[in-house]
Amino acid sequence: MGWNRKVLRVNLSAGTCTEEPLNMQWADDYLGSRGLATKYLVSEIDPKVDPLSPDNKMIMATGPLTGTMASTGGRYTVVTKGPLTGAIACSNSGGFFGAEMKFAGWDMVIFEGKSAKPVWLYIENDKAELRDAAGLWGKSCWETEEKIKETLQDPLVRISSIGVSGENQVLYSCIVNDLYRAAGRSGVGAVMGSKNLKAVAIRGTKGVSGIKDFGAFLKATNEAKKVLADNAVTGQGLPKYGTQVLMNVINEIGALPTRNHRDVQFEDASKISAEAMHEKRASDGKTHLVTNAACFGCTIACGRISEIDKTHFTVKNSPKYWGASGGLEYEAAWALGAANGVGDLEALQYANLICNEQGMDPISFGATVGAAMELYELGILTDDIIGMAAPFGSAEALAKMVEMTALGEGFGKELGLGSKRLCEKYGRPELSMSVKGQEFPAYDARGIQGMGLAYATSNRGACHLRGYTVASEVLGIPVKTDPLTTDGKPELVKAFQDATAVFDSAGICVFTSFAWTLADVQPQVAAACEGDWSMEKLNEVGERIWNMERMFNNAAGFTAKDDNLPPRLTHEPAKTGPAKGLVNGLAKMLPEYYQVRGWTPGGEPTTETRARLGL
Ligand code: SF4
């Protein structure tokens, strides 16, 4: 049946942990993980709630394929109302924590209220209890994992935690599991911090039972694994080069946002690329990359494990950073590098390590530094305000800023509010490269037109993982479309958004979609889950989830005016590359998109659309 049929409800105000049955009608309508947890959230909170108040809730959820033998089936999601955007937030993470939740017998954990003092939650199969976190508060994610394992005398316990950044409610704090996997975007770590919840530790020994048709499931998962292995991207490119393989590709097509999107190509892109990770350093003759790594059950293994240069200025006096650790992935390398004009690979890895150690989203952090550096170059921010010189390209400023932000020191407190609030405070709101308050990832919407629409309409603010049309517009997956035209993009964006909602809700990694379509996912879901899981139904579930998220945002106060892009992308033409002279054509695409979606011109699902989807 795919689901454990069991929910754990943790009331942090009362200090209670209660078991309740999973709503199986909702499981049938929303599948699991992102979709199902969002259904619970929108049914239980006021859309206008302050995200950092006790009245907000936070849900950690698995999907029906989480913990199974489906490739990449180790994902879990964190769903809440996000403090960075005020919109629905759903952040997805790999590693091993999600599978462990499933092995302990739970489909999801709902956190409500706020603890009077710092606590952590320990789940051991059916048993769940809150424990005092006084000794953990003020510790990093890495120290927290180590201390909990020591306390429990169990090296196999799986832990998700927040660092000092989440405690301080940096608005783009994330929740880190397994040392360097994270529910990364939209500030879910700040919500956890606001609840005085430091960590969740899980030990599950039950395995996964109840697959509907085990023979069919074995066949479907084996066939789907073969598709991944035979595909050039998932079988060769990602294992060897990781997601960072995109750095030179995206730079060449003129869509690598550089220096806060002033430019679309970065002269030092090759220095921070996947290829550079394989080159021997002059200082010690070692490559930056040590090996690749896989999350639970993954047959792609795109993860990077790297070792920083011990003589680099960032770490030469800090041996704790000398060992092999996670990173760099493409989005982090871009945000910490090209977005700020920094071409020092070791400095990027250092900033990435601090983001992992203290639990910060490197995309929003790096992009916020980019905005600060532009304000500095314009003379609006000064050495006195920041506490140092901070021109574009300064690796020293990047390294100092990541420390200050993670620990809530000096100007780091302002950086911790994100680029929207920073740019508003200093009178230049248009310089925040964000949508709904969340910073862009690593694709310039002038060079990849469909991504502009995907960003503008993303339900959790600017994001590449809600509708990755880069796959089609750049890589030709599943079909090649022209990245420089707006034609056909509303349909393309809708198709990617709805399909991604299904991948996320099943409990698998969206990177499989480089090789899989929904037709590869459907037999796996159908064999694992009770009920009829046809292609038609999966398509409908994806669309239902997208519209449910949209309706929550509408009720929270978002309108068509919030489906926008910064004027830099719609009025300042790209200066170089294939998109030279182009701006993003959002004004043309957006009304077409609303029509394709069955929404009003004001961006709300029509009565007919809601009725068709049962919303
Ligand atoms: S493809 Fe990469 S991110 Fe996705 S599950 Fe595998 S290792 Fe993790």
Short mmCIF file of N, CA and C in Angstrom, two decimals, residues 488-591:
data_model
loop_
_atom_site.label_atom_id
_atom_site.label_comp_id
_atom_site.label_asym_id
_atom_site.label_seq_id
_atom_site.Cartn_x
_atom_site.Cartn_y
_atom_site.Cartn_z
N GLY A 488 4.94 28.73 -26.82
CA GLY A 488 4.74 27.39 -26.26
C GLY A 488 5.18 27.25 -24.81
N LYS A 489 5.74 28.30 -24.22
CA LYS A 489 6.28 28.17 -22.86
C LYS A 489 5.19 28.07 -21.79
N PRO A 490 4.05 28.74 -21.91
CA PRO A 490 3.02 28.55 -20.88
C PRO A 490 2.62 27.08 -20.73
N GLU A 491 2.44 26.39 -21.86
CA GLU A 491 2.07 24.97 -21.79
C GLU A 491 3.21 24.15 -21.20
N LEU A 492 4.44 24.50 -21.62
CA LEU A 492 5.61 23.76 -21.15
C LEU A 492 5.77 23.93 -19.63
N VAL A 493 5.64 25.16 -19.15
CA VAL A 493 5.79 25.43 -17.72
C VAL A 493 4.73 24.68 -16.93
N LYS A 494 3.50 24.72 -17.39
CA LYS A 494 2.43 24.00 -16.67
C LYS A 494 2.75 22.51 -16.61
N ALA A 495 3.18 21.93 -17.73
CA ALA A 495 3.45 20.49 -17.76
C ALA A 495 4.57 20.13 -16.78
N PHE A 496 5.64 20.94 -16.74
CA PHE A 496 6.73 20.66 -15.80
C PHE A 496 6.27 20.85 -14.35
N GLN A 497 5.50 21.89 -14.10
CA GLN A 497 5.06 22.15 -12.71
C GLN A 497 4.19 21.00 -12.19
N ASP A 498 3.26 20.53 -13.00
CA ASP A 498 2.36 19.48 -12.55
C ASP A 498 3.10 18.15 -12.38
N ALA A 499 3.98 17.84 -13.33
CA ALA A 499 4.72 16.57 -13.25
C ALA A 499 5.65 16.58 -12.04
N THR A 500 6.31 17.73 -11.77
CA THR A 500 7.22 17.81 -10.63
C THR A 500 6.48 17.59 -9.32
N ALA A 501 5.26 18.09 -9.25
CA ALA A 501 4.47 17.88 -8.03
C ALA A 501 4.26 16.39 -7.78
N VAL A 502 4.14 15.59 -8.83
CA VAL A 502 3.97 14.14 -8.66
C VAL A 502 5.29 13.49 -8.23
N PHE A 503 6.39 13.84 -8.90
CA PHE A 503 7.69 13.29 -8.50
C PHE A 503 7.93 13.56 -7.00
N ASP A 504 7.74 14.83 -6.61
CA ASP A 504 7.97 15.21 -5.20
C ASP A 504 7.06 14.44 -4.26
N SER A 505 5.82 14.26 -4.66
CA SER A 505 4.83 13.65 -3.77
C SER A 505 5.01 12.14 -3.67
N ALA A 506 5.64 11.54 -4.68
CA ALA A 506 5.89 10.10 -4.64
C ALA A 506 7.02 9.76 -3.67
N GLY A 507 7.92 10.73 -3.42
CA GLY A 507 9.06 10.47 -2.53
C GLY A 507 10.34 10.14 -3.28
N ILE A 508 10.40 10.55 -4.57
CA ILE A 508 11.60 10.31 -5.36
C ILE A 508 12.24 11.64 -5.76
N CYS A 509 13.48 11.55 -6.25
CA CYS A 509 14.26 12.75 -6.55
C CYS A 509 13.90 13.27 -7.94
N VAL A 510 13.75 14.58 -8.04
CA VAL A 510 13.35 15.18 -9.32
C VAL A 510 14.46 15.04 -10.38
N PHE A 511 15.68 14.74 -9.94
CA PHE A 511 16.75 14.56 -10.94
C PHE A 511 16.52 13.32 -11.80
N THR A 512 15.66 12.41 -11.34
CA THR A 512 15.33 11.27 -12.20
C THR A 512 14.64 11.73 -13.47
N SER A 513 14.04 12.94 -13.42
CA SER A 513 13.26 13.40 -14.57
C SER A 513 14.15 13.80 -15.75
N PHE A 514 15.49 13.77 -15.56
CA PHE A 514 16.37 13.91 -16.73
C PHE A 514 16.20 12.68 -17.64
N ALA A 515 15.79 11.55 -17.02
CA ALA A 515 15.63 10.32 -17.80
C ALA A 515 14.19 9.80 -17.79
N TRP A 516 13.50 9.98 -16.68
CA TRP A 516 12.15 9.46 -16.54
C TRP A 516 11.12 10.52 -16.92
N THR A 517 10.03 10.05 -17.49
CA THR A 517 8.83 10.88 -17.57
C THR A 517 7.85 10.27 -16.56
N LEU A 518 6.66 10.85 -16.48
CA LEU A 518 5.66 10.28 -15.57
C LEU A 518 5.33 8.83 -15.94
N ALA A 519 5.53 8.50 -17.22
CA ALA A 519 5.23 7.13 -17.67
C ALA A 519 6.19 6.12 -17.02
N ASP A 520 7.37 6.57 -16.58
CA ASP A 520 8.28 5.67 -15.86
C ASP A 520 7.95 5.60 -14.37
N VAL A 521 7.35 6.66 -13.86
CA VAL A 521 6.99 6.70 -12.44
C VAL A 521 5.70 5.92 -12.19
N GLN A 522 4.78 6.03 -13.13
CA GLN A 522 3.43 5.46 -12.94
C GLN A 522 3.43 3.97 -12.58
N PRO A 523 4.19 3.10 -13.30
CA PRO A 523 4.13 1.68 -12.92
C PRO A 523 4.66 1.42 -11.51
N GLN A 524 5.60 2.24 -11.07
CA GLN A 524 6.16 2.06 -9.72
C GLN A 524 5.12 2.45 -8.67
N VAL A 525 4.47 3.58 -8.87
CA VAL A 525 3.43 4.01 -7.93
C VAL A 525 2.26 3.01 -7.95
N ALA A 526 1.86 2.60 -9.14
CA ALA A 526 0.70 1.71 -9.27
C ALA A 526 0.95 0.37 -8.59
N ALA A 527 2.20 -0.12 -8.65
CA ALA A 527 2.51 -1.40 -8.02
C ALA A 527 2.65 -1.26 -6.50
N ALA A 528 3.04 -0.07 -6.04
CA ALA A 528 3.25 0.11 -4.59
C ALA A 528 1.98 0.47 -3.84
N CYS A 529 1.08 1.23 -4.49
CA CYS A 529 -0.03 1.85 -3.75
C CYS A 529 -1.38 1.22 -4.07
N GLU A 530 -2.20 1.12 -3.05
CA GLU A 530 -3.59 0.71 -3.23
C GLU A 530 -4.31 1.68 -4.16
N GLY A 531 -5.31 1.20 -4.85
CA GLY A 531 -6.13 2.09 -5.67
C GLY A 531 -5.67 2.10 -7.12
N ASP A 532 -6.35 2.96 -7.89
CA ASP A 532 -6.07 3.05 -9.32
C ASP A 532 -5.10 4.21 -9.57
N TRP A 533 -3.89 3.91 -9.99
CA TRP A 533 -2.91 4.98 -10.22
C TRP A 533 -2.52 5.00 -11.69
N SER A 534 -3.48 5.38 -12.51
CA SER A 534 -3.27 5.48 -13.96
C SER A 534 -2.50 6.76 -14.27
N MET A 535 -2.05 6.88 -15.50
CA MET A 535 -1.39 8.13 -15.94
C MET A 535 -2.35 9.31 -15.80
N GLU A 536 -3.59 9.04 -16.18
CA GLU A 536 -4.58 10.12 -16.12
C GLU A 536 -4.72 10.64 -14.68
N LYS A 537 -4.76 9.69 -13.75
CA LYS A 537 -4.92 10.10 -12.35
C LYS A 537 -3.68 10.85 -11.85
N LEU A 538 -2.50 10.35 -12.21
CA LEU A 538 -1.29 11.03 -11.75
C LEU A 538 -1.23 12.46 -12.29
N ASN A 539 -1.58 12.63 -13.56
CA ASN A 539 -1.60 13.99 -14.12
C ASN A 539 -2.57 14.88 -13.37
N GLU A 540 -3.72 14.31 -13.02
CA GLU A 540 -4.73 15.10 -12.29
C GLU A 540 -4.24 15.44 -10.88
N VAL A 541 -3.57 14.48 -10.23
CA VAL A 541 -3.06 14.72 -8.88
C VAL A 541 -2.03 15.86 -8.90
N GLY A 542 -1.13 15.84 -9.92
CA GLY A 542 -0.14 16.91 -10.03
C GLY A 542 -0.80 18.26 -10.19
N GLU A 543 -1.80 18.33 -11.03
CA GLU A 543 -2.49 19.60 -11.26
C GLU A 543 -3.27 20.03 -10.01
N ARG A 544 -3.85 19.05 -9.31
CA ARG A 544 -4.59 19.37 -8.09
C ARG A 544 -3.66 19.96 -7.03
N ILE A 545 -2.48 19.36 -6.89
CA ILE A 545 -1.52 19.85 -5.89
C ILE A 545 -1.11 21.29 -6.22
N TRP A 546 -0.83 21.53 -7.51
CA TRP A 546 -0.39 22.88 -7.89
C TRP A 546 -1.48 23.92 -7.58
N ASN A 547 -2.72 23.57 -7.90
CA ASN A 547 -3.82 24.50 -7.66
C ASN A 547 -4.11 24.68 -6.18
N MET A 548 -3.95 23.61 -5.40
CA MET A 548 -4.14 23.73 -3.95
C MET A 548 -3.11 24.72 -3.37
N GLU A 549 -1.85 24.59 -3.79
CA GLU A 549 -0.80 25.51 -3.30
C GLU A 549 -1.14 26.94 -3.72
N ARG A 550 -1.62 27.10 -4.94
CA ARG A 550 -1.96 28.43 -5.44
C ARG A 550 -3.10 29.04 -4.63
N MET A 551 -4.10 28.23 -4.33
CA MET A 551 -5.25 28.74 -3.58
C MET A 551 -4.83 29.16 -2.17
N PHE A 552 -3.89 28.44 -1.57
CA PHE A 552 -3.38 28.85 -0.26
C PHE A 552 -2.72 30.22 -0.39
N ASN A 553 -1.88 30.37 -1.42
CA ASN A 553 -1.18 31.65 -1.59
C ASN A 553 -2.16 32.79 -1.85
N ASN A 554 -3.18 32.52 -2.68
CA ASN A 554 -4.21 33.55 -2.93
C ASN A 554 -4.87 33.95 -1.60
N ALA A 555 -5.20 32.95 -0.79
CA ALA A 555 -5.85 33.25 0.49
C ALA A 555 -4.90 33.97 1.45
N ALA A 556 -3.60 33.77 1.26
CA ALA A 556 -2.61 34.46 2.10
C ALA A 556 -2.40 35.89 1.66
N GLY A 557 -2.98 36.25 0.50
CA GLY A 557 -2.90 37.64 0.05
C GLY A 557 -2.13 37.85 -1.25
N PHE A 558 -1.62 36.77 -1.86
CA PHE A 558 -0.87 36.92 -3.11
C PHE A 558 -1.85 37.06 -4.28
N THR A 559 -1.50 37.95 -5.23
CA THR A 559 -2.34 38.16 -6.41
C THR A 559 -1.46 38.07 -7.65
N ALA A 560 -2.09 38.36 -8.81
CA ALA A 560 -1.34 38.33 -10.07
C ALA A 560 -0.15 39.30 -10.03
N LYS A 561 -0.26 40.36 -9.24
CA LYS A 561 0.85 41.33 -9.15
C LYS A 561 2.12 40.69 -8.60
N ASP A 562 1.96 39.62 -7.85
CA ASP A 562 3.13 38.96 -7.26
C ASP A 562 3.77 37.96 -8.22
N ASP A 563 3.12 37.69 -9.35
CA ASP A 563 3.72 36.82 -10.38
C ASP A 563 4.57 37.70 -11.28
N ASN A 564 5.66 38.19 -10.73
CA ASN A 564 6.44 39.18 -11.49
C ASN A 564 7.92 38.84 -11.48
N LEU A 565 8.69 39.64 -12.19
CA LEU A 565 10.14 39.51 -12.20
C LEU A 565 10.73 40.88 -11.92
N PRO A 566 11.93 40.96 -11.39
CA PRO A 566 12.56 42.27 -11.19
C PRO A 566 12.75 42.98 -12.54
N PRO A 567 12.64 44.32 -12.55
CA PRO A 567 12.75 45.06 -13.82
C PRO A 567 14.05 44.79 -14.58
N ARG A 568 15.07 44.40 -13.88
CA ARG A 568 16.34 44.10 -14.58
C ARG A 568 16.13 43.02 -15.65
N LEU A 569 15.27 42.06 -15.35
CA LEU A 569 15.08 40.95 -16.29
C LEU A 569 14.07 41.27 -17.40
N THR A 570 13.20 42.24 -17.14
CA THR A 570 12.17 42.57 -18.15
C THR A 570 12.49 43.87 -18.90
N HIS A 571 13.49 44.64 -18.42
CA HIS A 571 13.78 45.92 -19.08
C HIS A 571 15.25 46.15 -19.41
N GLU A 572 16.16 45.38 -18.82
CA GLU A 572 17.59 45.56 -19.14
C GLU A 572 18.03 44.39 -20.01
N PRO A 573 18.28 44.62 -21.31
CA PRO A 573 18.63 43.50 -22.19
C PRO A 573 19.94 42.84 -21.78
N ALA A 574 20.03 41.54 -22.05
CA ALA A 574 21.28 40.81 -21.83
C ALA A 574 22.37 41.46 -22.69
N LYS A 575 23.59 41.56 -22.09
CA LYS A 575 24.65 42.30 -22.78
C LYS A 575 25.47 41.44 -23.73
N THR A 576 25.53 40.14 -23.45
CA THR A 576 26.40 39.27 -24.26
C THR A 576 25.68 37.94 -24.52
N GLY A 577 26.32 37.11 -25.35
CA GLY A 577 25.84 35.74 -25.56
C GLY A 577 24.66 35.67 -26.52
N PRO A 578 24.11 34.46 -26.68
CA PRO A 578 23.02 34.26 -27.63
C PRO A 578 21.78 35.11 -27.34
N ALA A 579 21.58 35.50 -26.06
CA ALA A 579 20.38 36.29 -25.72
C ALA A 579 20.66 37.79 -25.76
N LYS A 580 21.83 38.18 -26.30
CA LYS A 580 22.19 39.60 -26.32
C LYS A 580 21.04 40.44 -26.90
N GLY A 581 20.65 41.49 -26.19
CA GLY A 581 19.56 42.36 -26.65
C GLY A 581 18.18 41.93 -26.20
N LEU A 582 18.08 40.74 -25.58
CA LEU A 582 16.76 40.23 -25.18
C LEU A 582 16.45 40.55 -23.71
N VAL A 583 15.16 40.78 -23.45
CA VAL A 583 14.66 40.77 -22.06
C VAL A 583 13.70 39.60 -21.95
N ASN A 584 13.23 39.30 -20.73
CA ASN A 584 12.27 38.21 -20.60
C ASN A 584 10.87 38.68 -21.02
N GLY A 585 10.17 37.81 -21.72
CA GLY A 585 8.84 38.17 -22.24
C GLY A 585 7.70 37.75 -21.33
N LEU A 586 7.84 38.03 -20.05
CA LEU A 586 6.81 37.59 -19.09
C LEU A 586 5.43 38.18 -19.40
N ALA A 587 5.41 39.46 -19.82
CA ALA A 587 4.12 40.13 -20.04
C ALA A 587 3.29 39.38 -21.08
N LYS A 588 3.95 38.77 -22.05
CA LYS A 588 3.21 38.00 -23.06
C LYS A 588 2.81 36.62 -22.51
N MET A 589 3.73 35.99 -21.80
CA MET A 589 3.49 34.60 -21.37
C MET A 589 2.46 34.48 -20.25
N LEU A 590 2.43 35.45 -19.34
CA LEU A 590 1.63 35.26 -18.11
C LEU A 590 0.12 35.12 -18.38
N PRO A 591 -0.49 36.01 -19.20
CA PRO A 591 -1.93 35.83 -19.45
C PRO A 591 -2.23 34.51 -20.15
#
